Amino acid sequence: MAELEVTYDEAADAAYVYFTDPQDRVPSARMYACDPVDVDGVINLDFDEQGRLIGIEILAAGSKLPESLLRSAQHPDTESA
């Protein structure tokens, strides 16, 4: 099984889990927003043109995801500096 890529933007406190290989990335054709009041956060599901799930965005990720996952995630806001 391929490893999942996870990015985390600390300033926005948003994480993204990719279900596609970097060389196969396609733009999202449709986004389904989940606003689970019970967990006090927002999760967005991204789908491609064929209706396949290509990624998940997690807002308020610092309180929703394990700290170890966020530490090991790519941090695009600091990697270009």
mmCIF file of N, CA, C and O in Angstrom:
data_model
loop_
_atom_site.group_PDB
_atom_site.id
_atom_site.type_symbol
_atom_site.label_atom_id
_atom_site.label_comp_id
_atom_site.label_asym_id
_atom_site.label_seq_id
_atom_site.Cartn_x
_atom_site.Cartn_y
_atom_site.Cartn_z
ATOM 1 N N MET A 1 0.846 -1.184 0.000
ATOM 2 C CA MET A 1 0.000 0.000 0.000
ATOM 3 C C MET A 1 0.888 1.244 0.000
ATOM 4 O O MET A 1 1.878 1.317 0.712
ATOM 5 N N ALA A 2 0.516 2.218 -0.793
ATOM 6 C CA ALA A 2 1.272 3.460 -0.870
ATOM 7 C C ALA A 2 1.097 4.257 0.418
ATOM 8 O O ALA A 2 0.059 4.189 1.070
ATOM 9 N N GLU A 3 2.134 4.992 0.766
ATOM 10 C CA GLU A 3 2.042 5.854 1.937
ATOM 11 C C GLU A 3 1.217 7.083 1.596
ATOM 12 O O GLU A 3 1.279 7.602 0.490
ATOM 13 N N LEU A 4 0.454 7.557 2.572
ATOM 14 C CA LEU A 4 -0.336 8.762 2.384
ATOM 15 C C LEU A 4 0.537 9.983 2.650
ATOM 16 O O LEU A 4 1.395 9.959 3.528
ATOM 17 N N GLU A 5 0.310 11.031 1.881
ATOM 18 C CA GLU A 5 1.005 12.291 2.120
ATOM 19 C C GLU A 5 0.084 13.183 2.944
ATOM 20 O O GLU A 5 -1.102 13.314 2.649
ATOM 21 N N VAL A 6 0.645 13.776 3.988
ATOM 22 C CA VAL A 6 -0.101 14.690 4.835
ATOM 23 C C VAL A 6 0.658 16.003 4.889
ATOM 24 O O VAL A 6 1.872 16.013 5.088
ATOM 25 N N THR A 7 -0.050 17.104 4.679
ATOM 26 C CA THR A 7 0.547 18.427 4.849
ATOM 27 C C THR A 7 -0.168 19.117 6.007
ATOM 28 O O THR A 7 -1.329 18.819 6.292
ATOM 29 N N TYR A 8 0.566 20.019 6.658
ATOM 30 C CA TYR A 8 -0.019 20.752 7.781
ATOM 31 C C TYR A 8 0.464 22.187 7.744
ATOM 32 O O TYR A 8 1.660 22.453 7.725
ATOM 33 N N ASP A 9 -0.473 23.119 7.726
ATOM 34 C CA ASP A 9 -0.187 24.547 7.758
ATOM 35 C C ASP A 9 -0.526 25.031 9.169
ATOM 36 O O ASP A 9 -1.702 25.130 9.524
ATOM 37 N N GLU A 10 0.515 25.275 9.959
ATOM 38 C CA GLU A 10 0.295 25.683 11.353
ATOM 39 C C GLU A 10 -0.443 27.010 11.466
ATOM 40 O O GLU A 10 -1.297 27.166 12.335
ATOM 41 N N ALA A 11 -0.113 27.960 10.609
ATOM 42 C CA ALA A 11 -0.757 29.275 10.687
ATOM 43 C C ALA A 11 -2.271 29.159 10.482
ATOM 44 O O ALA A 11 -3.049 29.827 11.159
ATOM 45 N N ALA A 12 -2.683 28.298 9.569
ATOM 46 C CA ALA A 12 -4.111 28.105 9.306
ATOM 47 C C ALA A 12 -4.694 26.994 10.166
ATOM 48 O O ALA A 12 -5.908 26.834 10.214
ATOM 49 N N ASP A 13 -3.834 26.230 10.837
ATOM 50 C CA ASP A 13 -4.227 25.051 11.616
ATOM 51 C C ASP A 13 -5.070 24.118 10.752
ATOM 52 O O ASP A 13 -6.138 23.655 11.142
ATOM 53 N N ALA A 14 -4.560 23.873 9.530
ATOM 54 C CA ALA A 14 -5.259 23.030 8.567
ATOM 55 C C ALA A 14 -4.331 21.930 8.073
ATOM 56 O O ALA A 14 -3.169 22.185 7.749
ATOM 57 N N ALA A 15 -4.854 20.725 8.024
ATOM 58 C CA ALA A 15 -4.103 19.588 7.498
ATOM 59 C C ALA A 15 -4.818 19.079 6.257
ATOM 60 O O ALA A 15 -6.035 19.256 6.101
ATOM 61 N N TYR A 16 -4.050 18.449 5.377
ATOM 62 C CA TYR A 16 -4.624 17.846 4.173
ATOM 63 C C TYR A 16 -4.021 16.467 3.999
ATOM 64 O O TYR A 16 -2.802 16.302 4.052
ATOM 65 N N VAL A 17 -4.883 15.475 3.818
ATOM 66 C CA VAL A 17 -4.461 14.097 3.583
ATOM 67 C C VAL A 17 -4.748 13.782 2.118
ATOM 68 O O VAL A 17 -5.898 13.877 1.667
ATOM 69 N N TYR A 18 -3.684 13.467 1.370
ATOM 70 C CA TYR A 18 -3.805 13.158 -0.052
ATOM 71 C C TYR A 18 -3.958 11.655 -0.231
ATOM 72 O O TYR A 18 -3.225 10.882 0.371
ATOM 73 N N PHE A 19 -4.887 11.253 -1.114
ATOM 74 C CA PHE A 19 -5.067 9.845 -1.445
ATOM 75 C C PHE A 19 -4.575 9.527 -2.846
ATOM 76 O O PHE A 19 -4.867 8.459 -3.371
ATOM 77 N N THR A 20 -3.844 10.449 -3.453
ATOM 78 C CA THR A 20 -3.287 10.242 -4.784
ATOM 79 C C THR A 20 -1.781 10.418 -4.722
ATOM 80 O O THR A 20 -1.254 11.125 -3.872
ATOM 81 N N ASP A 21 -1.092 9.766 -5.653
ATOM 82 C CA ASP A 21 0.354 9.930 -5.758
ATOM 83 C C ASP A 21 0.651 11.343 -6.245
ATOM 84 O O ASP A 21 -0.116 11.897 -7.051
ATOM 85 N N PRO A 22 1.755 11.930 -5.783
ATOM 86 C CA PRO A 22 2.083 13.304 -6.201
ATOM 87 C C PRO A 22 2.091 13.501 -7.718
ATOM 88 O O PRO A 22 1.613 14.515 -8.207
ATOM 89 N N GLN A 23 2.593 12.525 -8.467
ATOM 90 C CA GLN A 23 2.644 12.679 -9.924
ATOM 91 C C GLN A 23 1.271 12.509 -10.571
ATOM 92 O O GLN A 23 1.080 12.870 -11.721
ATOM 93 N N ASP A 24 0.294 11.979 -9.835
ATOM 94 C CA ASP A 24 -1.050 11.764 -10.372
ATOM 95 C C ASP A 24 -2.062 12.785 -9.860
ATOM 96 O O ASP A 24 -3.262 12.608 -10.053
ATOM 97 N N ARG A 25 -1.617 13.842 -9.212
ATOM 98 C CA ARG A 25 -2.540 14.804 -8.604
ATOM 99 C C ARG A 25 -3.441 15.440 -9.644
ATOM 100 O O ARG A 25 -2.996 15.866 -10.703
ATOM 101 N N VAL A 26 -4.710 15.457 -9.328
ATOM 102 C CA VAL A 26 -5.702 16.106 -10.182
ATOM 103 C C VAL A 26 -6.435 17.130 -9.329
ATOM 104 O O VAL A 26 -6.537 16.977 -8.114
ATOM 105 N N PRO A 27 -6.941 18.168 -9.965
ATOM 106 C CA PRO A 27 -7.681 19.166 -9.178
ATOM 107 C C PRO A 27 -8.998 18.585 -8.677
ATOM 108 O O PRO A 27 -9.580 17.684 -9.283
ATOM 109 N N SER A 28 -9.453 19.135 -7.596
ATOM 110 C CA SER A 28 -10.743 18.736 -7.046
ATOM 111 C C SER A 28 -11.850 19.235 -7.954
ATOM 112 O O SER A 28 -11.889 20.403 -8.324
ATOM 113 N N ALA A 29 -12.761 18.343 -8.318
ATOM 114 C CA ALA A 29 -13.900 18.724 -9.141
ATOM 115 C C ALA A 29 -15.114 19.041 -8.274
ATOM 116 O O ALA A 29 -15.985 19.792 -8.683
ATOM 117 N N ARG A 30 -15.135 18.467 -7.076
ATOM 118 C CA ARG A 30 -16.268 18.683 -6.181
ATOM 119 C C ARG A 30 -15.791 18.546 -4.753
ATOM 120 O O ARG A 30 -15.000 17.674 -4.425
ATOM 121 N N MET A 31 -16.263 19.429 -3.901
ATOM 122 C CA MET A 31 -15.910 19.387 -2.486
ATOM 123 C C MET A 31 -17.190 19.223 -1.679
ATOM 124 O O MET A 31 -18.189 19.874 -1.960
ATOM 125 N N TYR A 32 -17.143 18.302 -0.726
ATOM 126 C CA TYR A 32 -18.274 18.081 0.174
ATOM 127 C C TYR A 32 -17.838 18.517 1.563
ATOM 128 O O TYR A 32 -16.913 17.948 2.141
ATOM 129 N N ALA A 33 -18.458 19.551 2.080
ATOM 130 C CA ALA A 33 -18.092 20.077 3.400
ATOM 131 C C ALA A 33 -18.880 19.347 4.482
ATOM 132 O O ALA A 33 -20.093 19.224 4.404
ATOM 133 N N CYS A 34 -18.152 18.857 5.461
ATOM 134 C CA CYS A 34 -18.761 18.231 6.635
ATOM 135 C C CYS A 34 -18.495 19.176 7.801
ATOM 136 O O CYS A 34 -17.355 19.548 8.034
ATOM 137 N N ASP A 35 -19.510 19.565 8.489
ATOM 138 C CA ASP A 35 -19.359 20.462 9.632
ATOM 139 C C ASP A 35 -19.898 19.753 10.870
ATOM 140 O O ASP A 35 -21.003 20.037 11.325
ATOM 141 N N PRO A 36 -19.116 18.813 11.377
ATOM 142 C CA PRO A 36 -19.600 18.024 12.516
ATOM 143 C C PRO A 36 -19.596 18.840 13.811
ATOM 144 O O PRO A 36 -18.574 19.007 14.457
ATOM 145 N N VAL A 37 -20.749 19.356 14.160
ATOM 146 C CA VAL A 37 -20.893 20.178 15.355
ATOM 147 C C VAL A 37 -20.411 19.425 16.593
ATOM 148 O O VAL A 37 -19.794 20.004 17.483
ATOM 149 N N ASP A 38 -20.659 18.125 16.629
ATOM 150 C CA ASP A 38 -20.283 17.321 17.789
ATOM 151 C C ASP A 38 -18.775 17.298 18.056
ATOM 152 O O ASP A 38 -18.354 17.062 19.178
ATOM 153 N N VAL A 39 -17.966 17.526 17.017
ATOM 154 C CA VAL A 39 -16.513 17.508 17.205
ATOM 155 C C VAL A 39 -15.885 18.887 17.054
ATOM 156 O O VAL A 39 -14.669 19.020 17.060
ATOM 157 N N ASP A 40 -16.722 19.915 16.875
ATOM 158 C CA ASP A 40 -16.249 21.295 16.804
ATOM 159 C C ASP A 40 -15.160 21.474 15.764
ATOM 160 O O ASP A 40 -14.060 21.924 16.059
ATOM 161 N N GLY A 41 -15.463 21.125 14.545
ATOM 162 C CA GLY A 41 -14.487 21.279 13.482
ATOM 163 C C GLY A 41 -15.125 21.151 12.122
ATOM 164 O O GLY A 41 -16.321 20.901 11.999
ATOM 165 N N VAL A 42 -14.320 21.324 11.098
ATOM 166 C CA VAL A 42 -14.795 21.216 9.726
ATOM 167 C C VAL A 42 -13.884 20.247 8.988
ATOM 168 O O VAL A 42 -12.658 20.318 9.103
ATOM 169 N N ILE A 43 -14.493 19.368 8.237
ATOM 170 C CA ILE A 43 -13.762 18.418 7.405
ATOM 171 C C ILE A 43 -14.316 18.556 5.997
ATOM 172 O O ILE A 43 -15.532 18.520 5.799
ATOM 173 N N ASN A 44 -13.428 18.736 5.031
ATOM 174 C CA ASN A 44 -13.839 18.861 3.633
ATOM 175 C C ASN A 44 -13.330 17.658 2.853
ATOM 176 O O ASN A 44 -12.142 17.330 2.919
ATOM 177 N N LEU A 45 -14.224 17.002 2.126
ATOM 178 C CA LEU A 45 -13.871 15.861 1.286
ATOM 179 C C LEU A 45 -13.774 16.338 -0.154
ATOM 180 O O LEU A 45 -14.709 16.959 -0.668
ATOM 181 N N ASP A 46 -12.661 16.061 -0.815
ATOM 182 C CA ASP A 46 -12.455 16.453 -2.207
ATOM 183 C C ASP A 46 -12.569 15.235 -3.117
ATOM 184 O O ASP A 46 -11.980 14.183 -2.831
ATOM 185 N N PHE A 47 -13.323 15.400 -4.217
ATOM 186 C CA PHE A 47 -13.543 14.322 -5.177
ATOM 187 C C PHE A 47 -13.086 14.764 -6.559
ATOM 188 O O PHE A 47 -13.170 15.940 -6.909
ATOM 189 N N ASP A 48 -12.615 13.788 -7.371
ATOM 190 C CA ASP A 48 -12.225 14.104 -8.743
ATOM 191 C C ASP A 48 -13.438 14.012 -9.663
ATOM 192 O O ASP A 48 -14.569 13.782 -9.215
ATOM 193 N N GLU A 49 -13.221 14.170 -10.964
ATOM 194 C CA GLU A 49 -14.299 14.152 -11.957
ATOM 195 C C GLU A 49 -15.061 12.826 -11.985
ATOM 196 O O GLU A 49 -16.227 12.781 -12.338
ATOM 197 N N GLN A 50 -14.391 11.724 -11.624
ATOM 198 C CA GLN A 50 -15.028 10.408 -11.631
ATOM 199 C C GLN A 50 -15.702 10.077 -10.294
ATOM 200 O O GLN A 50 -16.206 8.985 -10.109
ATOM 201 N N GLY A 51 -15.697 11.026 -9.369
ATOM 202 C CA GLY A 51 -16.333 10.801 -8.074
ATOM 203 C C GLY A 51 -15.474 10.060 -7.073
ATOM 204 O O GLY A 51 -15.965 9.621 -6.034
ATOM 205 N N ARG A 52 -14.170 9.939 -7.350
ATOM 206 C CA ARG A 52 -13.251 9.269 -6.425
ATOM 207 C C ARG A 52 -12.743 10.261 -5.391
ATOM 208 O O ARG A 52 -12.415 11.410 -5.727
ATOM 209 N N LEU A 53 -12.655 9.817 -4.158
ATOM 210 C CA LEU A 53 -12.121 10.650 -3.077
ATOM 211 C C LEU A 53 -10.628 10.833 -3.295
ATOM 212 O O LEU A 53 -9.883 9.855 -3.395
ATOM 213 N N ILE A 54 -10.193 12.094 -3.410
ATOM 214 C CA ILE A 54 -8.777 12.361 -3.663
ATOM 215 C C ILE A 54 -8.067 12.980 -2.465
ATOM 216 O O ILE A 54 -6.841 13.003 -2.411
ATOM 217 N N GLY A 55 -8.832 13.495 -1.489
ATOM 218 C CA GLY A 55 -8.183 14.081 -0.323
ATOM 219 C C GLY A 55 -9.184 14.561 0.705
ATOM 220 O O GLY A 55 -10.372 14.711 0.415
ATOM 221 N N ILE A 56 -8.665 14.793 1.889
ATOM 222 C CA ILE A 56 -9.472 15.294 3.002
ATOM 223 C C ILE A 56 -8.737 16.464 3.643
ATOM 224 O O ILE A 56 -7.554 16.349 3.982
ATOM 225 N N GLU A 57 -9.439 17.579 3.809
ATOM 226 C CA GLU A 57 -8.917 18.740 4.524
ATOM 227 C C GLU A 57 -9.528 18.756 5.919
ATOM 228 O O GLU A 57 -10.741 18.607 6.062
ATOM 229 N N ILE A 58 -8.681 18.940 6.926
ATOM 230 C CA ILE A 58 -9.149 18.988 8.312
ATOM 231 C C ILE A 58 -8.789 20.350 8.881
ATOM 232 O O ILE A 58 -7.606 20.698 8.983
ATOM 233 N N LEU A 59 -9.810 21.145 9.214
ATOM 234 C CA LEU A 59 -9.589 22.445 9.843
ATOM 235 C C LEU A 59 -9.612 22.259 11.352
ATOM 236 O O LEU A 59 -10.236 21.329 11.857
ATOM 237 N N ALA A 60 -8.927 23.120 12.078
ATOM 238 C CA ALA A 60 -8.716 22.940 13.525
ATOM 239 C C ALA A 60 -7.989 21.620 13.756
ATOM 240 O O ALA A 60 -8.275 20.890 14.702
ATOM 241 N N ALA A 61 -7.049 21.333 12.871
ATOM 242 C CA ALA A 61 -6.348 20.052 12.877
ATOM 243 C C ALA A 61 -5.556 19.817 14.157
ATOM 244 O O ALA A 61 -5.408 18.672 14.589
ATOM 245 N N GLY A 62 -5.057 20.881 14.764
ATOM 246 C CA GLY A 62 -4.269 20.727 15.984
ATOM 247 C C GLY A 62 -5.039 20.080 17.118
ATOM 248 O O GLY A 62 -4.454 19.434 17.984
ATOM 249 N N SER A 63 -6.357 20.220 17.098
ATOM 250 C CA SER A 63 -7.170 19.608 18.148
ATOM 251 C C SER A 63 -7.860 18.334 17.674
ATOM 252 O O SER A 63 -8.541 17.679 18.458
ATOM 253 N N LYS A 64 -7.681 17.962 16.403
ATOM 254 C CA LYS A 64 -8.367 16.800 15.846
ATOM 255 C C LYS A 64 -7.448 15.634 15.505
ATOM 256 O O LYS A 64 -7.882 14.494 15.464
ATOM 257 N N LEU A 65 -6.198 15.929 15.214
ATOM 258 C CA LEU A 65 -5.269 14.896 14.761
ATOM 259 C C LEU A 65 -4.165 14.669 15.794
ATOM 260 O O LEU A 65 -3.813 15.586 16.537
ATOM 261 N N PRO A 66 -3.599 13.471 15.802
ATOM 262 C CA PRO A 66 -2.506 13.195 16.734
ATOM 263 C C PRO A 66 -1.315 14.127 16.494
ATOM 264 O O PRO A 66 -0.961 14.414 15.344
ATOM 265 N N GLU A 67 -0.718 14.580 17.564
ATOM 266 C CA GLU A 67 0.439 15.475 17.470
ATOM 267 C C GLU A 67 1.563 14.840 16.657
ATOM 268 O O GLU A 67 2.235 15.523 15.880
ATOM 269 N N SER A 68 1.763 13.543 16.802
ATOM 270 C CA SER A 68 2.833 12.864 16.060
ATOM 271 C C SER A 68 2.592 12.944 14.551
ATOM 272 O O SER A 68 3.534 13.090 13.776
ATOM 273 N N LEU A 69 1.336 12.873 14.123
ATOM 274 C CA LEU A 69 1.023 12.988 12.701
ATOM 275 C C LEU A 69 1.309 14.400 12.200
ATOM 276 O O LEU A 69 1.901 14.582 11.134
ATOM 277 N N LEU A 70 0.934 15.393 12.973
ATOM 278 C CA LEU A 70 1.168 16.782 12.570
ATOM 279 C C LEU A 70 2.663 17.102 12.525
ATOM 280 O O LEU A 70 3.117 17.828 11.649
ATOM 281 N N ARG A 71 3.441 16.550 13.464
ATOM 282 C CA ARG A 71 4.897 16.765 13.461
ATOM 283 C C ARG A 71 5.543 16.142 12.238
ATOM 284 O O ARG A 71 6.473 16.693 11.664
ATOM 285 N N SER A 72 5.059 14.962 11.823
ATOM 286 C CA SER A 72 5.673 14.269 10.694
ATOM 287 C C SER A 72 5.143 14.748 9.352
ATOM 288 O O SER A 72 5.702 14.406 8.309
ATOM 289 N N ALA A 73 4.087 15.542 9.351
ATOM 290 C CA ALA A 73 3.506 16.052 8.107
ATOM 291 C C ALA A 73 4.443 17.051 7.455
ATOM 292 O O ALA A 73 5.300 17.658 8.105
ATOM 293 N N GLN A 74 4.278 17.227 6.154
ATOM 294 C CA GLN A 74 5.015 18.262 5.453
ATOM 295 C C GLN A 74 4.433 19.607 5.883
ATOM 296 O O GLN A 74 3.227 19.739 6.052
ATOM 297 N N HIS A 75 5.302 20.573 6.064
ATOM 298 C CA HIS A 75 4.889 21.910 6.494
ATOM 299 C C HIS A 75 5.238 22.910 5.389
ATOM 300 O O HIS A 75 6.291 23.531 5.420
ATOM 301 N N PRO A 76 4.333 23.053 4.405
ATOM 302 C CA PRO A 76 4.651 23.915 3.258
ATOM 303 C C PRO A 76 4.933 25.359 3.632
ATOM 304 O O PRO A 76 5.682 26.040 2.940
ATOM 305 N N ASP A 77 4.374 25.841 4.728
ATOM 306 C CA ASP A 77 4.585 27.237 5.125
ATOM 307 C C ASP A 77 6.002 27.502 5.606
ATOM 308 O O ASP A 77 6.481 28.613 5.577
ATOM 309 N N THR A 78 6.712 26.448 6.023
ATOM 310 C CA THR A 78 8.078 26.636 6.506
ATOM 311 C C THR A 78 9.119 26.011 5.583
ATOM 312 O O THR A 78 10.275 26.342 5.673
ATOM 313 N N GLU A 79 8.713 25.134 4.672
ATOM 314 C CA GLU A 79 9.681 24.446 3.832
ATOM 315 C C GLU A 79 10.242 25.314 2.727
ATOM 316 O O GLU A 79 11.301 25.068 2.227
ATOM 317 N N SER A 80 9.534 26.362 2.342
ATOM 318 C CA SER A 80 10.052 27.238 1.290
ATOM 319 C C SER A 80 10.933 28.331 1.833
ATOM 320 O O SER A 80 11.579 29.044 1.090
ATOM 321 N N ALA A 81 10.978 28.478 3.147
ATOM 322 C CA ALA A 81 11.773 29.542 3.763
ATOM 323 C C ALA A 81 13.235 29.155 3.842
ATOM 324 O O ALA A 81 13.614 28.035 3.795
#
